[in-house]
PDB file of C-alpha atoms in Angstrom:
ATOM      1  CA  GLN A   1      -5.882   8.326  39.362  1.00  0.00           C
ATOM      2  CA  SER A   2      -5.949   8.363  35.557  1.00  0.00           C
ATOM      3  CA  ALA A   3      -9.107   7.425  33.685  1.00  0.00           C
ATOM      4  CA  LEU A   4      -7.274   4.946  31.450  1.00  0.00           C
ATOM      5  CA  THR A   5      -5.108   2.213  32.950  1.00  0.00           C
ATOM      6  CA  GLN A   6      -1.629   1.519  31.633  1.00  0.00           C
ATOM      7  CA  PRO A   7       1.161  -0.599  33.111  1.00  0.00           C
ATOM      8  CA  ALA A   8       3.677   1.566  34.920  1.00  0.00           C
ATOM      9  CA  SER A   9       6.596   0.039  33.090  1.00  0.00           C
ATOM     10  CA  VAL A  10       7.568  -2.412  30.385  1.00  0.00           C
ATOM     11  CA  SER A  11      10.947  -3.459  29.114  1.00  0.00           C
ATOM     12  CA  GLY A  12      12.491  -5.300  26.230  1.00  0.00           C
ATOM     13  CA  SER A  13      15.789  -5.979  24.544  1.00  0.00           C
ATOM     14  CA  PRO A  14      16.843  -4.441  21.249  1.00  0.00           C
ATOM     15  CA  GLY A  15      15.186  -6.197  18.343  1.00  0.00           C
ATOM     16  CA  GLN A  16      12.353  -7.586  20.443  1.00  0.00           C
ATOM     17  CA  SER A  17       8.695  -6.568  20.355  1.00  0.00           C
ATOM     18  CA  ILE A  18       6.727  -5.172  23.258  1.00  0.00           C
ATOM     19  CA  THR A  19       3.078  -4.299  23.762  1.00  0.00           C
ATOM     20  CA  ILE A  20       1.648  -1.614  26.012  1.00  0.00           C
ATOM     21  CA  SER A  21      -1.977  -1.943  27.035  1.00  0.00           C
ATOM     22  CA  CYS A  22      -4.478   0.812  27.750  1.00  0.00           C
ATOM     23  CA  THR A  23      -7.700  -0.204  29.462  1.00  0.00           C
ATOM     24  CA  GLY A  24     -10.764   1.974  29.677  1.00  0.00           C
ATOM     25  CA  THR A  25     -14.510   1.482  29.549  1.00  0.00           C
ATOM     26  CA  SER A  26     -17.319   1.378  27.032  1.00  0.00           C
ATOM     27  CA  SER A  27     -17.623   5.157  27.483  1.00  0.00           C
ATOM     28  CA  ASP A  28     -14.194   5.774  26.045  1.00  0.00           C
ATOM     29  CA  VAL A  29     -11.830   3.166  24.558  1.00  0.00           C
ATOM     30  CA  GLY A  30     -14.507   0.567  23.943  1.00  0.00           C
ATOM     31  CA  GLY A  31     -17.094   2.918  22.556  1.00  0.00           C
ATOM     32  CA  TYR A  32     -15.138   4.906  19.996  1.00  0.00           C
ATOM     33  CA  ASN A  33     -12.263   4.476  17.567  1.00  0.00           C
ATOM     34  CA  TYR A  34     -10.556   7.591  18.885  1.00  0.00           C
ATOM     35  CA  VAL A  35      -7.596   6.116  20.719  1.00  0.00           C
ATOM     36  CA  SER A  36      -4.257   7.847  20.259  1.00  0.00           C
ATOM     37  CA  TRP A  37      -0.758   7.155  21.547  1.00  0.00           C
ATOM     38  CA  TYR A  38       2.023   9.615  22.398  1.00  0.00           C
ATOM     39  CA  GLN A  39       5.735   9.144  22.956  1.00  0.00           C
ATOM     40  CA  GLN A  40       7.481  11.468  25.384  1.00  0.00           C
ATOM     41  CA  HIS A  41      11.220  11.618  25.925  1.00  0.00           C
ATOM     42  CA  PRO A  42      12.443  13.271  29.160  1.00  0.00           C
ATOM     43  CA  GLY A  43      12.008  17.008  29.083  1.00  0.00           C
ATOM     44  CA  LYS A  44      10.346  16.935  25.680  1.00  0.00           C
ATOM     45  CA  ALA A  45       6.827  17.455  24.415  1.00  0.00           C
ATOM     46  CA  PRO A  46       4.655  14.436  23.627  1.00  0.00           C
ATOM     47  CA  LYS A  47       4.788  13.217  20.033  1.00  0.00           C
ATOM     48  CA  LEU A  48       1.817  11.652  18.283  1.00  0.00           C
ATOM     49  CA  MET A  49       2.602   8.053  17.313  1.00  0.00           C
ATOM     50  CA  ILE A  50      -0.827   6.518  16.587  1.00  0.00           C
ATOM     51  CA  TYR A  51      -4.264   8.062  16.073  1.00  0.00           C
ATOM     52  CA  ASP A  52      -7.725   6.623  15.599  1.00  0.00           C
ATOM     53  CA  VAL A  53      -6.610   3.304  17.107  1.00  0.00           C
ATOM     54  CA  SER A  54      -4.262   2.177  14.365  1.00  0.00           C
ATOM     55  CA  ASN A  55      -3.282   5.029  12.054  1.00  0.00           C
ATOM     56  CA  ARG A  56       0.309   6.232  11.890  1.00  0.00           C
ATOM     57  CA  PRO A  57       1.077   9.886  11.144  1.00  0.00           C
ATOM     58  CA  SER A  58       3.465  10.587   8.327  1.00  0.00           C
ATOM     59  CA  GLY A  59       7.053  10.143   9.487  1.00  0.00           C
ATOM     60  CA  VAL A  60       6.348   7.660  12.279  1.00  0.00           C
ATOM     61  CA  SER A  61       8.150   4.358  11.863  1.00  0.00           C
ATOM     62  CA  ASN A  62       6.068   1.362  10.809  1.00  0.00           C
ATOM     63  CA  ARG A  63       7.577  -0.449  13.787  1.00  0.00           C
ATOM     64  CA  PHE A  64       4.797   1.232  15.767  1.00  0.00           C
ATOM     65  CA  SER A  65       1.310  -0.214  15.457  1.00  0.00           C
ATOM     66  CA  GLY A  66      -1.952   0.112  17.335  1.00  0.00           C
ATOM     67  CA  SER A  67      -4.987  -2.061  17.867  1.00  0.00           C
ATOM     68  CA  LYS A  68      -8.061  -2.387  20.036  1.00  0.00           C
ATOM     69  CA  SER A  69     -10.159  -5.175  21.463  1.00  0.00           C
ATOM     70  CA  GLY A  70     -13.158  -4.357  23.566  1.00  0.00           C
ATOM     71  CA  ASN A  71     -12.223  -1.802  26.207  1.00  0.00           C
ATOM     72  CA  THR A  72      -8.475  -2.319  25.799  1.00  0.00           C
ATOM     73  CA  ALA A  73      -6.232  -0.652  23.259  1.00  0.00           C
ATOM     74  CA  SER A  74      -2.663  -1.702  22.607  1.00  0.00           C
ATOM     75  CA  LEU A  75       0.500  -0.159  21.234  1.00  0.00           C
ATOM     76  CA  THR A  76       3.041  -2.597  19.815  1.00  0.00           C
ATOM     77  CA  ILE A  77       6.608  -1.644  19.058  1.00  0.00           C
ATOM     78  CA  SER A  78       8.535  -4.160  17.006  1.00  0.00           C
ATOM     79  CA  GLY A  79      12.273  -4.293  16.442  1.00  0.00           C
ATOM     80  CA  LEU A  80      12.963  -2.332  19.622  1.00  0.00           C
ATOM     81  CA  GLN A  81      15.657   0.312  19.360  1.00  0.00           C
ATOM     82  CA  ALA A  82      17.448   2.273  22.050  1.00  0.00           C
ATOM     83  CA  GLU A  83      15.755   5.467  20.856  1.00  0.00           C
ATOM     84  CA  ASP A  84      12.343   3.967  21.665  1.00  0.00           C
ATOM     85  CA  GLU A  85      13.096   4.276  25.383  1.00  0.00           C
ATOM     86  CA  ALA A  86      10.565   6.853  26.558  1.00  0.00           C
ATOM     87  CA  ASP A  87       7.248   7.303  28.308  1.00  0.00           C
ATOM     88  CA  TYR A  88       4.146   6.355  26.344  1.00  0.00           C
ATOM     89  CA  TYR A  89       0.661   7.720  26.976  1.00  0.00           C
ATOM     90  CA  CYS A  90      -2.640   6.598  25.549  1.00  0.00           C
ATOM     91  CA  SER A  91      -5.619   8.894  25.160  1.00  0.00           C
ATOM     92  CA  SER A  92      -9.216   8.453  24.159  1.00  0.00           C
ATOM     93  CA  TYR A  93     -12.307  10.474  23.493  1.00  0.00           C
ATOM     94  CA  THR A  94     -14.865   9.970  26.224  1.00  0.00           C
ATOM     95  CA  SER A  95     -18.589  10.496  26.188  1.00  0.00           C
ATOM     96  CA  SER A  96     -18.313  12.034  29.614  1.00  0.00           C
ATOM     97  CA  SER A  97     -18.095  15.815  29.856  1.00  0.00           C
ATOM     98  CA  THR A  98     -14.328  15.525  30.248  1.00  0.00           C
ATOM     99  CA  HIS A  99     -14.097  14.991  26.452  1.00  0.00           C
ATOM    100  CA  TRP A 100     -10.580  13.523  26.592  1.00  0.00           C
ATOM    101  CA  VAL A 101      -8.990  11.079  28.975  1.00  0.00           C
ATOM    102  CA  PHE A 102      -5.366  10.028  29.241  1.00  0.00           C
ATOM    103  CA  GLY A 103      -3.628   7.026  30.662  1.00  0.00           C
ATOM    104  CA  GLY A 104      -1.140   7.360  33.474  1.00  0.00           C
ATOM    105  CA  GLY A 105       1.776   6.584  31.184  1.00  0.00           C
ATOM    106  CA  THR A 106       4.111   3.626  30.704  1.00  0.00           C
ATOM    107  CA  LYS A 107       7.867   3.862  30.995  1.00  0.00           C
ATOM    108  CA  LEU A 108       9.545   1.757  28.315  1.00  0.00           C
ATOM    109  CA  THR A 109      13.061   0.610  29.098  1.00  0.00           C
ATOM    110  CA  VAL A 110      15.219  -0.851  26.364  1.00  0.00           C
ATOM    111  CA  LEU A 111      17.590  -3.235  28.110  1.00  0.00           C
TER     112      LEU A 111
ATOM    113  CA  GLN B   1       5.562  22.700   9.336  1.00  0.00           C
ATOM    114  CA  VAL B   2       3.280  23.934  12.072  1.00  0.00           C
ATOM    115  CA  GLN B   3       5.026  25.069  15.221  1.00  0.00           C
ATOM    116  CA  LEU B   4       3.560  26.122  18.561  1.00  0.00           C
ATOM    117  CA  GLN B   5       5.401  28.057  21.243  1.00  0.00           C
ATOM    118  CA  GLU B   6       4.182  28.786  24.756  1.00  0.00           C
ATOM    119  CA  SER B   7       5.192  31.932  26.598  1.00  0.00           C
ATOM    120  CA  GLY B   8       4.413  33.491  29.954  1.00  0.00           C
ATOM    121  CA  PRO B   9       5.622  33.820  33.547  1.00  0.00           C
ATOM    122  CA  GLY B  10       7.273  30.783  35.049  1.00  0.00           C
ATOM    123  CA  LEU B  11       6.340  31.771  38.588  1.00  0.00           C
ATOM    124  CA  VAL B  12       2.900  32.747  39.847  1.00  0.00           C
ATOM    125  CA  LYS B  13       1.851  33.520  43.399  1.00  0.00           C
ATOM    126  CA  PRO B  14      -0.955  31.572  45.074  1.00  0.00           C
ATOM    127  CA  SER B  15      -4.440  33.021  44.507  1.00  0.00           C
ATOM    128  CA  GLN B  16      -3.258  34.932  41.451  1.00  0.00           C
ATOM    129  CA  THR B  17      -4.045  34.265  37.789  1.00  0.00           C
ATOM    130  CA  LEU B  18      -1.797  32.177  35.574  1.00  0.00           C
ATOM    131  CA  SER B  19      -1.576  33.593  32.040  1.00  0.00           C
ATOM    132  CA  LEU B  20       0.041  31.871  29.081  1.00  0.00           C
ATOM    133  CA  THR B  21       0.076  32.535  25.358  1.00  0.00           C
ATOM    134  CA  CYS B  22       0.646  30.106  22.509  1.00  0.00           C
ATOM    135  CA  THR B  23       2.008  31.520  19.264  1.00  0.00           C
ATOM    136  CA  VAL B  24       1.344  29.465  16.160  1.00  0.00           C
ATOM    137  CA  SER B  25       3.599  29.579  13.107  1.00  0.00           C
ATOM    138  CA  GLY B  26       3.519  27.667   9.844  1.00  0.00           C
ATOM    139  CA  GLY B  27      -0.260  27.699   9.763  1.00  0.00           C
ATOM    140  CA  SER B  28      -3.140  30.069  10.390  1.00  0.00           C
ATOM    141  CA  ILE B  29      -5.546  29.608  13.292  1.00  0.00           C
ATOM    142  CA  SER B  30      -8.223  31.427  11.284  1.00  0.00           C
ATOM    143  CA  SER B  31      -8.092  28.935   8.424  1.00  0.00           C
ATOM    144  CA  GLY B  32     -10.283  26.640  10.519  1.00  0.00           C
ATOM    145  CA  GLY B  33     -10.294  22.889  10.565  1.00  0.00           C
ATOM    146  CA  TYR B  34      -8.507  22.592  13.890  1.00  0.00           C
ATOM    147  CA  TYR B  35      -9.136  23.139  17.555  1.00  0.00           C
ATOM    148  CA  TRP B  36      -6.436  24.608  19.759  1.00  0.00           C
ATOM    149  CA  SER B  37      -5.951  23.098  23.183  1.00  0.00           C
ATOM    150  CA  TRP B  38      -4.144  23.566  26.461  1.00  0.00           C
ATOM    151  CA  ILE B  39      -2.889  20.469  28.253  1.00  0.00           C
ATOM    152  CA  ARG B  40      -0.861  20.251  31.450  1.00  0.00           C
ATOM    153  CA  GLN B  41       1.405  17.726  33.077  1.00  0.00           C
ATOM    154  CA  HIS B  42       2.048  17.803  36.793  1.00  0.00           C
ATOM    155  CA  PRO B  43       5.676  17.006  37.734  1.00  0.00           C
ATOM    156  CA  GLY B  44       6.322  13.332  37.184  1.00  0.00           C
ATOM    157  CA  LYS B  45       2.672  12.694  36.402  1.00  0.00           C
ATOM    158  CA  GLY B  46       0.377  12.100  33.458  1.00  0.00           C
ATOM    159  CA  LEU B  47      -1.400  14.474  31.122  1.00  0.00           C
ATOM    160  CA  GLU B  48      -4.545  16.493  31.807  1.00  0.00           C
ATOM    161  CA  TRP B  49      -6.563  18.240  29.107  1.00  0.00           C
ATOM    162  CA  ILE B  50      -7.578  21.756  30.177  1.00  0.00           C
ATOM    163  CA  GLY B  51      -9.703  23.005  27.297  1.00  0.00           C
ATOM    164  CA  TYR B  52      -9.826  24.059  23.673  1.00  0.00           C
ATOM    165  CA  ILE B  53     -10.844  26.928  21.454  1.00  0.00           C
ATOM    166  CA  TYR B  54     -11.870  27.116  17.832  1.00  0.00           C
ATOM    167  CA  TYR B  55     -10.906  30.068  15.639  1.00  0.00           C
ATOM    168  CA  SER B  56     -14.461  31.390  15.920  1.00  0.00           C
ATOM    169  CA  GLY B  57     -13.981  31.716  19.660  1.00  0.00           C
ATOM    170  CA  SER B  58     -16.117  28.785  20.741  1.00  0.00           C
ATOM    171  CA  THR B  59     -14.610  26.967  23.701  1.00  0.00           C
ATOM    172  CA  TYR B  60     -14.915  23.781  25.683  1.00  0.00           C
ATOM    173  CA  TYR B  61     -13.336  23.263  29.073  1.00  0.00           C
ATOM    174  CA  ASN B  62     -12.538  20.323  31.313  1.00  0.00           C
ATOM    175  CA  PRO B  63     -15.375  20.398  33.876  1.00  0.00           C
ATOM    176  CA  SER B  64     -12.880  19.940  36.720  1.00  0.00           C
ATOM    177  CA  LEU B  65     -11.263  23.297  35.839  1.00  0.00           C
ATOM    178  CA  LYS B  66     -14.115  25.087  34.115  1.00  0.00           C
ATOM    179  CA  SER B  67     -14.848  27.548  36.913  1.00  0.00           C
ATOM    180  CA  ARG B  68     -11.278  28.883  36.786  1.00  0.00           C
ATOM    181  CA  VAL B  69     -10.332  28.626  33.096  1.00  0.00           C
ATOM    182  CA  THR B  70     -10.645  31.070  30.232  1.00  0.00           C
ATOM    183  CA  ILE B  71      -9.195  30.370  26.785  1.00  0.00           C
ATOM    184  CA  SER B  72      -9.227  33.114  24.179  1.00  0.00           C
ATOM    185  CA  VAL B  73      -7.939  33.556  20.634  1.00  0.00           C
ATOM    186  CA  ASP B  74      -6.371  36.465  18.767  1.00  0.00           C
ATOM    187  CA  THR B  75      -6.414  35.528  15.098  1.00  0.00           C
ATOM    188  CA  SER B  76      -4.664  38.762  14.103  1.00  0.00           C
ATOM    189  CA  LYS B  77      -1.618  37.642  16.045  1.00  0.00           C
ATOM    190  CA  ASN B  78      -2.149  33.926  15.346  1.00  0.00           C
ATOM    191  CA  GLN B  79      -2.173  33.298  19.083  1.00  0.00           C
ATOM    192  CA  PHE B  80      -4.422  31.731  21.676  1.00  0.00           C
ATOM    193  CA  SER B  81      -4.185  32.189  25.407  1.00  0.00           C
ATOM    194  CA  LEU B  82      -4.928  30.512  28.717  1.00  0.00           C
ATOM    195  CA  LYS B  83      -5.950  32.154  31.952  1.00  0.00           C
ATOM    196  CA  LEU B  84      -6.307  30.066  35.110  1.00  0.00           C
ATOM    197  CA  SER B  85      -7.505  31.967  38.138  1.00  0.00           C
ATOM    198  CA  SER B  86      -7.087  31.408  41.875  1.00  0.00           C
ATOM    199  CA  VAL B  87      -4.090  29.158  41.433  1.00  0.00           C
ATOM    200  CA  THR B  88      -2.655  26.963  44.165  1.00  0.00           C
ATOM    201  CA  ALA B  89       0.417  24.765  44.409  1.00  0.00           C
ATOM    202  CA  ALA B  90      -1.659  22.019  42.793  1.00  0.00           C
ATOM    203  CA  ASP B  91      -1.566  24.015  39.559  1.00  0.00           C
ATOM    204  CA  THR B  92       2.216  23.724  39.337  1.00  0.00           C
ATOM    205  CA  ALA B  93       2.796  21.878  36.075  1.00  0.00           C
ATOM    206  CA  VAL B  94       4.258  21.978  32.614  1.00  0.00           C
ATOM    207  CA  TYR B  95       1.680  23.592  30.368  1.00  0.00           C
ATOM    208  CA  TYR B  96       1.490  22.607  26.710  1.00  0.00           C
ATOM    209  CA  CYS B  97      -0.459  24.082  23.847  1.00  0.00           C
ATOM    210  CA  ALA B  98      -1.460  21.666  21.108  1.00  0.00           C
ATOM    211  CA  ARG B  99      -3.445  21.392  17.887  1.00  0.00           C
ATOM    212  CA  GLY B 100      -6.046  18.825  16.970  1.00  0.00           C
ATOM    213  CA  PRO B 101      -8.129  18.256  13.831  1.00  0.00           C
ATOM    214  CA  LEU B 102     -11.768  19.188  13.998  1.00  0.00           C
ATOM    215  CA  GLY B 103     -13.971  16.114  14.010  1.00  0.00           C
ATOM    216  CA  ASP B 104     -11.280  13.890  15.460  1.00  0.00           C
ATOM    217  CA  TYR B 105      -9.772  13.454  18.880  1.00  0.00           C
ATOM    218  CA  TYR B 106      -6.000  13.597  18.931  1.00  0.00           C
ATOM    219  CA  PHE B 107      -3.246  16.196  19.120  1.00  0.00           C
ATOM    220  CA  ASP B 108      -0.890  16.281  16.152  1.00  0.00           C
ATOM    221  CA  TYR B 109       1.317  19.246  17.015  1.00  0.00           C
ATOM    222  CA  TRP B 110       2.492  20.305  20.451  1.00  0.00           C
ATOM    223  CA  GLY B 111       4.464  23.188  21.844  1.00  0.00           C
ATOM    224  CA  GLN B 112       7.632  22.434  23.782  1.00  0.00           C
ATOM    225  CA  GLY B 113       5.861  23.150  27.068  1.00  0.00           C
ATOM    226  CA  THR B 114       6.496  25.709  29.786  1.00  0.00           C
ATOM    227  CA  LEU B 115       6.875  25.031  33.494  1.00  0.00           C
ATOM    228  CA  VAL B 116       4.706  27.186  35.710  1.00  0.00           C
ATOM    229  CA  THR B 117       5.416  27.061  39.421  1.00  0.00           C
ATOM    230  CA  VAL B 118       2.896  28.387  41.918  1.00  0.00           C
ATOM    231  CA  SER B 119       4.732  29.635  44.977  1.00  0.00           C
ATOM    232  CA  SER B 120       4.918  32.683  47.155  1.00  0.00           C
TER     233      SER B 120
END
């Protein structure tokens, strides 16, 4: 069982917006602004999409945005495109000795 | 552009030691400013952080694996390595090496990953 809780799957049609949630505790998501999001296509390495809750690395589309409220972080993808279909993982620093925790992943299907 | 590449045996026997190396190009491990991590992904599952090393050799391991993990660095070769002892089938996974900025908690560059199967 993953430390951070994500929905197993979400779906949306091209052009729509979707949001993926990532729920933790005050020891991780809620306590620090160190939430990151990764996109993983089948057979590929994860790719950093958002860091420090809401920052986008250079080269990542501005259709991807991140936010946080309390113990829940969110990744929003606007203007859905077929290429966005992938698995998405959240991660957070944790004050526990584990240092990092990941979510179980969310499969995004573009209908 | 920083690139990371894992290498090592794809098949390890139970009770033996898994050994992987990550070669870094496009940037120097010894320049500092980054920690170098190993992360694994069990088949069809989520991600699990294994541990990291700094260029100075200081390490930090996931407590759940700490008794079996050793991460080392060879700055002359711009490589860092993972050793996981006493492996079982539960250690079968895709192993990734990744880089993260010191003082922050994310991974900005990843290797392509290598599948290690534990089987006799």
